[in-house]
Amino acid sequence: MDNESKITRRRALLAGGATTVFGGGIAYLASRSESSSPTYVPESSQSSDGTTGLGIELAGRPVAGDADAPVDIYYWTDYLCPFCKKFETETLPDIGENYLDTGEVRLVTLLYPNIGEYSMPAAVWSRCVWSQVADSNPAAFWRWHEAAFDEQAESGKDWADEETFRGVTERTDGVAVSEVESCRQNRGEDIRASIEPNLEIAQSAGIQGTPGFLIYNRDSEAAGKLVGAHPYENFESAIEQVRQA
C-alpha cells in the first residue's frame, strides 16, 4: 500500500470511529476562576515541510514542542472564537508544561475560519506573522497569538478588523509590520487556499467548529478527537489513552 493510500485509510478509520479511542463531545465550560492563567510560550517550536500520517500538511503552520515527539495534537482554531480563547488561557499552559515542554507531545496550530467575516483575514495575519519569525524568533509568534486572542470583546465579533490586528502586530516585539503586510498582499490568496486541505481533514473527522482537536500517535496510528473547550483533565486522559494504544 502506497503512502497516499495509507493516509486515506487512516482518515476513513478516524471518520468511522474505528481508531477513535475517546469521545469527541462538545464541552463549553464556564471559567474556572477570575484569575488569568500565565502566558504560555513553548520552550521549543519549529517549522516543518512534512505531511503527517493523517495527511496534515505542516508547511507554514506553527509546531510547538519537540519535532520528534511521538504524539501530535492537531488544533483547529479561529481568532474570533471565544471558546478557543478559553482553551488558550485555561488549558494550553498546563498542556504545554506537562507535555509539550517535556518532549512527549507536539502541538500543530491549524486554522478553521468559521466565526465571522474577519475570521479568514485574521488567519492570514497569523500565517504571515509565523512566516516572518518562524526561523529567527518563533517566541514572537506566540506572543502575537496570545495578544490577538486578548483583543476579543466580551461578546460579538465586530471587534475584529484591520485596525485591531495591525495594532496587535505593531505592539508585538520582534514582528515587523511591513513584512507582514507584504506577505498579506503577495501571499494572501495562497494562504487562503492552503487552509482548505487540512480543514477537510477536520470536517471528515466530524469536527464542525472550533476549537477542535485530533490527537494522534505517530507510531501506533491510534487517534481520537475532542471538540470544545475541555478542561485540562480531559486532555490528559485523551493523551494518555493515545500514548498507550
PDB file of C-alpha atoms in Angstrom:
ATOM      1  CA  MET A   1       0.000   0.000   0.000  1.00  0.00           C
ATOM      2  CA  ASP A   2       1.463   3.362  -1.021  1.00  0.00           C
ATOM      3  CA  ASN A   3       1.698   6.296   1.393  1.00  0.00           C
ATOM      4  CA  GLU A   4      -1.295   8.126  -0.067  1.00  0.00           C
ATOM      5  CA  SER A   5      -3.463   5.036   0.281  1.00  0.00           C
ATOM      6  CA  LYS A   6      -2.346   4.602   3.897  1.00  0.00           C
ATOM      7  CA  ILE A   7      -3.285   8.205   4.692  1.00  0.00           C
ATOM      8  CA  THR A   8      -6.682   7.766   3.055  1.00  0.00           C
ATOM      9  CA  ARG A   9      -7.288   4.609   5.082  1.00  0.00           C
ATOM     10  CA  ARG A  10      -6.340   6.323   8.355  1.00  0.00           C
ATOM     11  CA  ARG A  11      -8.713   9.200   7.649  1.00  0.00           C
ATOM     12  CA  ALA A  12     -11.532   6.785   6.847  1.00  0.00           C
ATOM     13  CA  LEU A  13     -10.927   4.851  10.053  1.00  0.00           C
ATOM     14  CA  LEU A  14     -10.931   8.040  12.105  1.00  0.00           C
ATOM     15  CA  ALA A  15     -14.114   9.309  10.451  1.00  0.00           C
ATOM     16  CA  GLY A  16     -15.778   5.983  11.140  1.00  0.00           C
ATOM     17  CA  GLY A  17     -14.597   5.815  14.727  1.00  0.00           C
ATOM     18  CA  ALA A  18     -12.512   2.658  14.310  1.00  0.00           C
ATOM     19  CA  THR A  19      -9.359   4.280  15.633  1.00  0.00           C
ATOM     20  CA  THR A  20     -11.045   6.772  17.909  1.00  0.00           C
ATOM     21  CA  VAL A  21     -10.045   5.879  21.436  1.00  0.00           C
ATOM     22  CA  PHE A  22     -12.007   8.572  23.255  1.00  0.00           C
ATOM     23  CA  GLY A  23     -15.108  10.628  22.688  1.00  0.00           C
ATOM     24  CA  GLY A  24     -15.395  13.960  20.939  1.00  0.00           C
ATOM     25  CA  GLY A  25     -18.311  15.595  22.693  1.00  0.00           C
ATOM     26  CA  ILE A  26     -18.570  19.352  23.000  1.00  0.00           C
ATOM     27  CA  ALA A  27     -17.824  20.782  26.432  1.00  0.00           C
ATOM     28  CA  TYR A  28     -18.273  24.538  26.548  1.00  0.00           C
ATOM     29  CA  LEU A  29     -17.314  25.350  30.088  1.00  0.00           C
ATOM     30  CA  ALA A  30     -17.501  28.282  32.444  1.00  0.00           C
ATOM     31  CA  SER A  31     -14.250  29.859  33.563  1.00  0.00           C
ATOM     32  CA  ARG A  32     -12.678  28.040  36.458  1.00  0.00           C
ATOM     33  CA  SER A  33     -11.713  31.286  38.181  1.00  0.00           C
ATOM     34  CA  GLU A  34     -11.456  35.010  37.681  1.00  0.00           C
ATOM     35  CA  SER A  35      -7.669  34.918  37.724  1.00  0.00           C
ATOM     36  CA  SER A  36      -5.870  34.792  34.413  1.00  0.00           C
ATOM     37  CA  SER A  37      -3.526  31.951  33.538  1.00  0.00           C
ATOM     38  CA  PRO A  38       0.114  32.705  32.790  1.00  0.00           C
ATOM     39  CA  THR A  39       1.177  33.383  29.236  1.00  0.00           C
ATOM     40  CA  TYR A  40       2.365  30.217  27.553  1.00  0.00           C
ATOM     41  CA  VAL A  41       5.296  30.408  25.165  1.00  0.00           C
ATOM     42  CA  PRO A  42       6.612  26.967  24.130  1.00  0.00           C
ATOM     43  CA  GLU A  43      10.199  26.187  25.073  1.00  0.00           C
ATOM     44  CA  SER A  44      10.708  24.981  21.507  1.00  0.00           C
ATOM     45  CA  SER A  45       8.806  25.418  18.261  1.00  0.00           C
ATOM     46  CA  GLN A  46       9.708  24.937  14.656  1.00  0.00           C
ATOM     47  CA  SER A  47       8.621  24.851  11.042  1.00  0.00           C
ATOM     48  CA  SER A  48       8.239  21.678   9.054  1.00  0.00           C
ATOM     49  CA  ASP A  49       7.603  20.902   5.401  1.00  0.00           C
ATOM     50  CA  GLY A  50       6.348  17.405   6.096  1.00  0.00           C
ATOM     51  CA  THR A  51       2.983  15.679   5.924  1.00  0.00           C
ATOM     52  CA  THR A  52       1.766  13.704   8.932  1.00  0.00           C
ATOM     53  CA  GLY A  53       0.343  10.176   8.992  1.00  0.00           C
ATOM     54  CA  LEU A  54      -3.165  11.628   8.852  1.00  0.00           C
ATOM     55  CA  GLY A  55      -2.234  13.764   5.867  1.00  0.00           C
ATOM     56  CA  ILE A  56      -1.946  17.050   7.778  1.00  0.00           C
ATOM     57  CA  GLU A  57       0.215  19.474   5.813  1.00  0.00           C
ATOM     58  CA  LEU A  58       2.703  21.124   8.202  1.00  0.00           C
ATOM     59  CA  ALA A  59       4.274  23.685   5.861  1.00  0.00           C
ATOM     60  CA  GLY A  60       3.633  27.199   7.122  1.00  0.00           C
ATOM     61  CA  ARG A  61       1.989  26.006  10.341  1.00  0.00           C
ATOM     62  CA  PRO A  62       3.388  26.691  13.820  1.00  0.00           C
ATOM     63  CA  VAL A  63       4.524  23.481  15.514  1.00  0.00           C
ATOM     64  CA  ALA A  64       5.112  23.739  19.267  1.00  0.00           C
ATOM     65  CA  GLY A  65       7.119  21.145  21.155  1.00  0.00           C
ATOM     66  CA  ASP A  66       9.800  18.651  20.159  1.00  0.00           C
ATOM     67  CA  ALA A  67       9.757  17.768  16.464  1.00  0.00           C
ATOM     68  CA  ASP A  68      10.288  14.098  17.381  1.00  0.00           C
ATOM     69  CA  ALA A  69       7.512  13.892  19.987  1.00  0.00           C
ATOM     70  CA  PRO A  70       5.567  10.639  19.499  1.00  0.00           C
ATOM     71  CA  VAL A  71       2.101  12.198  19.852  1.00  0.00           C
ATOM     72  CA  ASP A  72       0.616  15.034  17.818  1.00  0.00           C
ATOM     73  CA  ILE A  73      -2.245  17.341  18.751  1.00  0.00           C
ATOM     74  CA  TYR A  74      -3.768  18.998  15.701  1.00  0.00           C
ATOM     75  CA  TYR A  75      -5.544  22.101  16.955  1.00  0.00           C
ATOM     76  CA  TRP A  76      -8.033  23.929  14.727  1.00  0.00           C
ATOM     77  CA  THR A  77      -8.773  27.454  15.892  1.00  0.00           C
ATOM     78  CA  ASP A  78     -10.295  30.795  14.934  1.00  0.00           C
ATOM     79  CA  TYR A  79      -9.087  34.070  16.456  1.00  0.00           C
ATOM     80  CA  LEU A  80     -12.718  35.192  16.783  1.00  0.00           C
ATOM     81  CA  CYS A  81     -13.697  32.052  18.737  1.00  0.00           C
ATOM     82  CA  PRO A  82     -14.340  32.708  22.464  1.00  0.00           C
ATOM     83  CA  PHE A  83     -14.002  29.035  23.362  1.00  0.00           C
ATOM     84  CA  CYS A  84     -10.610  28.958  21.641  1.00  0.00           C
ATOM     85  CA  LYS A  85      -9.567  31.808  23.915  1.00  0.00           C
ATOM     86  CA  LYS A  86     -10.784  29.763  26.883  1.00  0.00           C
ATOM     87  CA  PHE A  87      -8.597  26.860  25.763  1.00  0.00           C
ATOM     88  CA  GLU A  88      -5.621  29.166  25.240  1.00  0.00           C
ATOM     89  CA  THR A  89      -5.854  30.748  28.687  1.00  0.00           C
ATOM     90  CA  GLU A  90      -7.141  27.936  30.886  1.00  0.00           C
ATOM     91  CA  THR A  91      -5.856  24.692  29.374  1.00  0.00           C
ATOM     92  CA  LEU A  92      -2.949  25.217  26.977  1.00  0.00           C
ATOM     93  CA  PRO A  93      -0.479  26.385  29.667  1.00  0.00           C
ATOM     94  CA  ASP A  94      -0.929  23.082  31.533  1.00  0.00           C
ATOM     95  CA  ILE A  95      -0.645  21.005  28.358  1.00  0.00           C
ATOM     96  CA  GLY A  96       2.464  22.986  27.499  1.00  0.00           C
ATOM     97  CA  GLU A  97       4.155  22.486  30.834  1.00  0.00           C
ATOM     98  CA  ASN A  98       3.314  18.800  31.194  1.00  0.00           C
ATOM     99  CA  TYR A  99       3.517  17.541  27.620  1.00  0.00           C
ATOM    100  CA  LEU A 100       4.921  19.980  25.051  1.00  0.00           C
ATOM    101  CA  ASP A 101       7.928  21.185  27.012  1.00  0.00           C
ATOM    102  CA  THR A 102       8.757  17.640  28.167  1.00  0.00           C
ATOM    103  CA  GLY A 103       9.076  16.341  24.602  1.00  0.00           C
ATOM    104  CA  GLU A 104       6.117  13.973  24.806  1.00  0.00           C
ATOM    105  CA  VAL A 105       3.656  15.841  22.554  1.00  0.00           C
ATOM    106  CA  ARG A 106       3.834  18.422  19.810  1.00  0.00           C
ATOM    107  CA  LEU A 107       1.009  20.846  19.006  1.00  0.00           C
ATOM    108  CA  VAL A 108       0.251  21.853  15.419  1.00  0.00           C
ATOM    109  CA  THR A 109      -1.786  25.045  15.233  1.00  0.00           C
ATOM    110  CA  LEU A 110      -4.188  24.970  12.299  1.00  0.00           C
ATOM    111  CA  LEU A 111      -6.903  27.354  11.138  1.00  0.00           C
ATOM    112  CA  TYR A 112     -10.653  26.888  10.879  1.00  0.00           C
ATOM    113  CA  PRO A 113     -12.117  30.292   9.940  1.00  0.00           C
ATOM    114  CA  ASN A 114     -15.786  29.886  10.850  1.00  0.00           C
ATOM    115  CA  ILE A 115     -16.960  32.553  13.280  1.00  0.00           C
ATOM    116  CA  GLY A 116     -17.311  35.805  11.389  1.00  0.00           C
ATOM    117  CA  GLU A 117     -16.391  37.954   8.427  1.00  0.00           C
ATOM    118  CA  TYR A 118     -12.901  38.689   9.730  1.00  0.00           C
ATOM    119  CA  SER A 119     -12.052  35.061  10.576  1.00  0.00           C
ATOM    120  CA  MET A 120     -10.210  34.483   7.298  1.00  0.00           C
ATOM    121  CA  PRO A 121      -8.292  37.803   7.293  1.00  0.00           C
ATOM    122  CA  ALA A 122      -7.219  37.040  10.885  1.00  0.00           C
ATOM    123  CA  ALA A 123      -6.000  33.631   9.729  1.00  0.00           C
ATOM    124  CA  VAL A 124      -3.869  35.297   7.039  1.00  0.00           C
ATOM    125  CA  TRP A 125      -2.378  37.713   9.596  1.00  0.00           C
ATOM    126  CA  SER A 126      -1.428  34.701  11.725  1.00  0.00           C
ATOM    127  CA  ARG A 127       0.286  32.785   8.943  1.00  0.00           C
ATOM    128  CA  CYS A 128       2.156  35.878   7.772  1.00  0.00           C
ATOM    129  CA  VAL A 129       3.427  36.599  11.278  1.00  0.00           C
ATOM    130  CA  TRP A 130       4.590  32.994  11.602  1.00  0.00           C
ATOM    131  CA  SER A 131       6.331  33.017   8.222  1.00  0.00           C
ATOM    132  CA  GLN A 132       8.308  36.090   9.256  1.00  0.00           C
ATOM    133  CA  VAL A 133       9.518  34.871  12.661  1.00  0.00           C
ATOM    134  CA  ALA A 134       9.446  31.054  12.445  1.00  0.00           C
ATOM    135  CA  ASP A 135      13.146  30.591  11.858  1.00  0.00           C
ATOM    136  CA  SER A 136      14.597  33.534  13.760  1.00  0.00           C
ATOM    137  CA  ASN A 137      12.272  34.247  16.687  1.00  0.00           C
ATOM    138  CA  PRO A 138       9.334  31.796  16.998  1.00  0.00           C
ATOM    139  CA  ALA A 139       8.503  33.035  20.503  1.00  0.00           C
ATOM    140  CA  ALA A 140       7.382  36.308  18.878  1.00  0.00           C
ATOM    141  CA  PHE A 141       4.601  34.424  17.102  1.00  0.00           C
ATOM    142  CA  TRP A 142       3.250  33.006  20.349  1.00  0.00           C
ATOM    143  CA  ARG A 143       3.248  36.475  21.928  1.00  0.00           C
ATOM    144  CA  TRP A 144       1.346  37.784  18.889  1.00  0.00           C
ATOM    145  CA  HIS A 145      -1.004  34.798  19.029  1.00  0.00           C
ATOM    146  CA  GLU A 146      -1.895  35.441  22.664  1.00  0.00           C
ATOM    147  CA  ALA A 147      -2.274  39.176  22.108  1.00  0.00           C
ATOM    148  CA  ALA A 148      -4.710  38.524  19.235  1.00  0.00           C
ATOM    149  CA  PHE A 149      -6.922  36.418  21.488  1.00  0.00           C
ATOM    150  CA  ASP A 150      -6.691  39.060  24.210  1.00  0.00           C
ATOM    151  CA  GLU A 151      -8.393  41.515  21.844  1.00  0.00           C
ATOM    152  CA  GLN A 152     -11.650  39.599  21.920  1.00  0.00           C
ATOM    153  CA  ALA A 153     -14.590  41.640  23.133  1.00  0.00           C
ATOM    154  CA  GLU A 154     -16.882  40.326  25.844  1.00  0.00           C
ATOM    155  CA  SER A 155     -19.466  39.429  23.207  1.00  0.00           C
ATOM    156  CA  GLY A 156     -19.937  39.648  19.484  1.00  0.00           C
ATOM    157  CA  LYS A 157     -17.342  39.705  16.736  1.00  0.00           C
ATOM    158  CA  ASP A 158     -17.369  43.307  15.491  1.00  0.00           C
ATOM    159  CA  TRP A 159     -14.135  43.995  17.374  1.00  0.00           C
ATOM    160  CA  ALA A 160     -12.083  42.149  14.735  1.00  0.00           C
ATOM    161  CA  ASP A 161     -10.877  44.365  11.906  1.00  0.00           C
ATOM    162  CA  GLU A 162      -7.774  45.616  10.118  1.00  0.00           C
ATOM    163  CA  GLU A 163      -7.013  48.226  12.766  1.00  0.00           C
ATOM    164  CA  THR A 164      -7.168  45.698  15.596  1.00  0.00           C
ATOM    165  CA  PHE A 165      -4.821  43.159  14.013  1.00  0.00           C
ATOM    166  CA  ARG A 166      -2.423  45.780  12.721  1.00  0.00           C
ATOM    167  CA  GLY A 167      -2.256  47.185  16.250  1.00  0.00           C
ATOM    168  CA  VAL A 168      -1.504  43.763  17.719  1.00  0.00           C
ATOM    169  CA  THR A 169       1.253  43.308  15.155  1.00  0.00           C
ATOM    170  CA  GLU A 170       2.760  46.737  15.821  1.00  0.00           C
ATOM    171  CA  ARG A 171       2.846  46.075  19.566  1.00  0.00           C
ATOM    172  CA  THR A 172       4.479  42.644  19.340  1.00  0.00           C
ATOM    173  CA  ASP A 173       8.240  42.831  19.784  1.00  0.00           C
ATOM    174  CA  GLY A 174      10.166  41.025  17.094  1.00  0.00           C
ATOM    175  CA  VAL A 175       7.473  41.298  14.410  1.00  0.00           C
ATOM    176  CA  ALA A 176       7.941  43.737  11.514  1.00  0.00           C
ATOM    177  CA  VAL A 177       4.602  45.126  10.355  1.00  0.00           C
ATOM    178  CA  SER A 178       5.967  45.997   6.923  1.00  0.00           C
ATOM    179  CA  GLU A 179       6.995  42.386   6.248  1.00  0.00           C
ATOM    180  CA  VAL A 180       3.683  41.043   7.475  1.00  0.00           C
ATOM    181  CA  GLU A 181       1.781  43.496   5.273  1.00  0.00           C
ATOM    182  CA  SER A 182       3.880  42.494   2.279  1.00  0.00           C
ATOM    183  CA  CYS A 183       3.075  38.840   2.951  1.00  0.00           C
ATOM    184  CA  ARG A 184      -0.640  39.599   3.211  1.00  0.00           C
ATOM    185  CA  GLN A 185      -0.613  41.398  -0.114  1.00  0.00           C
ATOM    186  CA  ASN A 186       1.579  38.962  -2.025  1.00  0.00           C
ATOM    187  CA  ARG A 187       0.689  35.621  -0.470  1.00  0.00           C
ATOM    188  CA  GLY A 188      -2.788  36.121   0.949  1.00  0.00           C
ATOM    189  CA  GLU A 189      -4.601  34.124  -1.710  1.00  0.00           C
ATOM    190  CA  ASP A 190      -2.124  31.252  -1.497  1.00  0.00           C
ATOM    191  CA  ILE A 191      -2.517  31.140   2.289  1.00  0.00           C
ATOM    192  CA  ARG A 192      -6.301  31.038   1.986  1.00  0.00           C
ATOM    193  CA  ALA A 193      -6.068  28.144  -0.463  1.00  0.00           C
ATOM    194  CA  SER A 194      -3.614  26.255   1.760  1.00  0.00           C
ATOM    195  CA  ILE A 195      -6.080  26.206   4.671  1.00  0.00           C
ATOM    196  CA  GLU A 196      -8.659  24.089   2.842  1.00  0.00           C
ATOM    197  CA  PRO A 197      -6.939  20.644   2.705  1.00  0.00           C
ATOM    198  CA  ASN A 198      -6.350  20.487   6.459  1.00  0.00           C
ATOM    199  CA  LEU A 199      -9.839  21.854   7.052  1.00  0.00           C
ATOM    200  CA  GLU A 200     -11.285  18.991   5.018  1.00  0.00           C
ATOM    201  CA  ILE A 201      -9.496  16.512   7.282  1.00  0.00           C
ATOM    202  CA  ALA A 202     -11.080  18.099  10.347  1.00  0.00           C
ATOM    203  CA  GLN A 203     -14.539  18.022   8.791  1.00  0.00           C
ATOM    204  CA  SER A 204     -14.175  14.408   7.646  1.00  0.00           C
ATOM    205  CA  ALA A 205     -13.357  13.503  11.258  1.00  0.00           C
ATOM    206  CA  GLY A 206     -16.525  15.187  12.495  1.00  0.00           C
ATOM    207  CA  ILE A 207     -15.017  18.469  13.677  1.00  0.00           C
ATOM    208  CA  GLN A 208     -17.552  21.092  12.601  1.00  0.00           C
ATOM    209  CA  GLY A 209     -16.388  24.061  14.658  1.00  0.00           C
ATOM    210  CA  THR A 210     -13.720  25.471  16.932  1.00  0.00           C
ATOM    211  CA  PRO A 211     -11.801  24.608  18.939  1.00  0.00           C
ATOM    212  CA  GLY A 212     -11.333  21.132  17.528  1.00  0.00           C
ATOM    213  CA  PHE A 213      -8.557  18.639  18.224  1.00  0.00           C
ATOM    214  CA  LEU A 214      -7.261  15.405  16.774  1.00  0.00           C
ATOM    215  CA  ILE A 215      -4.757  13.557  18.954  1.00  0.00           C
ATOM    216  CA  TYR A 216      -2.578  11.133  17.008  1.00  0.00           C
ATOM    217  CA  ASN A 217       0.072   8.602  17.986  1.00  0.00           C
ATOM    218  CA  ARG A 218       2.523   8.593  15.107  1.00  0.00           C
ATOM    219  CA  ASP A 219       3.887   5.160  15.991  1.00  0.00           C
ATOM    220  CA  SER A 220       0.734   3.139  16.680  1.00  0.00           C
ATOM    221  CA  GLU A 221      -1.533   5.329  14.496  1.00  0.00           C
ATOM    222  CA  ALA A 222      -4.141   5.448  17.275  1.00  0.00           C
ATOM    223  CA  ALA A 223      -6.163   8.639  17.151  1.00  0.00           C
ATOM    224  CA  GLY A 224      -9.114  10.414  18.663  1.00  0.00           C
ATOM    225  CA  LYS A 225     -10.777  13.792  18.855  1.00  0.00           C
ATOM    226  CA  LEU A 226     -12.035  16.404  21.267  1.00  0.00           C
ATOM    227  CA  VAL A 227     -14.312  19.266  20.287  1.00  0.00           C
ATOM    228  CA  GLY A 228     -14.855  22.268  22.508  1.00  0.00           C
ATOM    229  CA  ALA A 229     -13.218  23.980  25.458  1.00  0.00           C
ATOM    230  CA  HIS A 230     -12.469  20.900  27.523  1.00  0.00           C
ATOM    231  CA  PRO A 231     -10.590  21.187  30.843  1.00  0.00           C
ATOM    232  CA  TYR A 232      -7.007  20.012  31.158  1.00  0.00           C
ATOM    233  CA  GLU A 233      -8.053  16.748  32.808  1.00  0.00           C
ATOM    234  CA  ASN A 234      -9.906  15.656  29.656  1.00  0.00           C
ATOM    235  CA  PHE A 235      -6.849  16.336  27.519  1.00  0.00           C
ATOM    236  CA  GLU A 236      -4.617  14.483  29.956  1.00  0.00           C
ATOM    237  CA  SER A 237      -6.870  11.419  29.804  1.00  0.00           C
ATOM    238  CA  ALA A 238      -7.110  11.579  25.998  1.00  0.00           C
ATOM    239  CA  ILE A 239      -3.370  11.991  25.510  1.00  0.00           C
ATOM    240  CA  GLU A 240      -2.566   9.099  27.821  1.00  0.00           C
ATOM    241  CA  GLN A 241      -5.028   6.792  26.060  1.00  0.00           C
ATOM    242  CA  VAL A 242      -3.498   7.603  22.686  1.00  0.00           C
ATOM    243  CA  ARG A 243       0.063   7.234  24.002  1.00  0.00           C
ATOM    244  CA  GLN A 244      -0.668   3.788  25.414  1.00  0.00           C
ATOM    245  CA  ALA A 245      -2.727   2.480  22.485  1.00  0.00           C
TER     246      ALA A 245
END
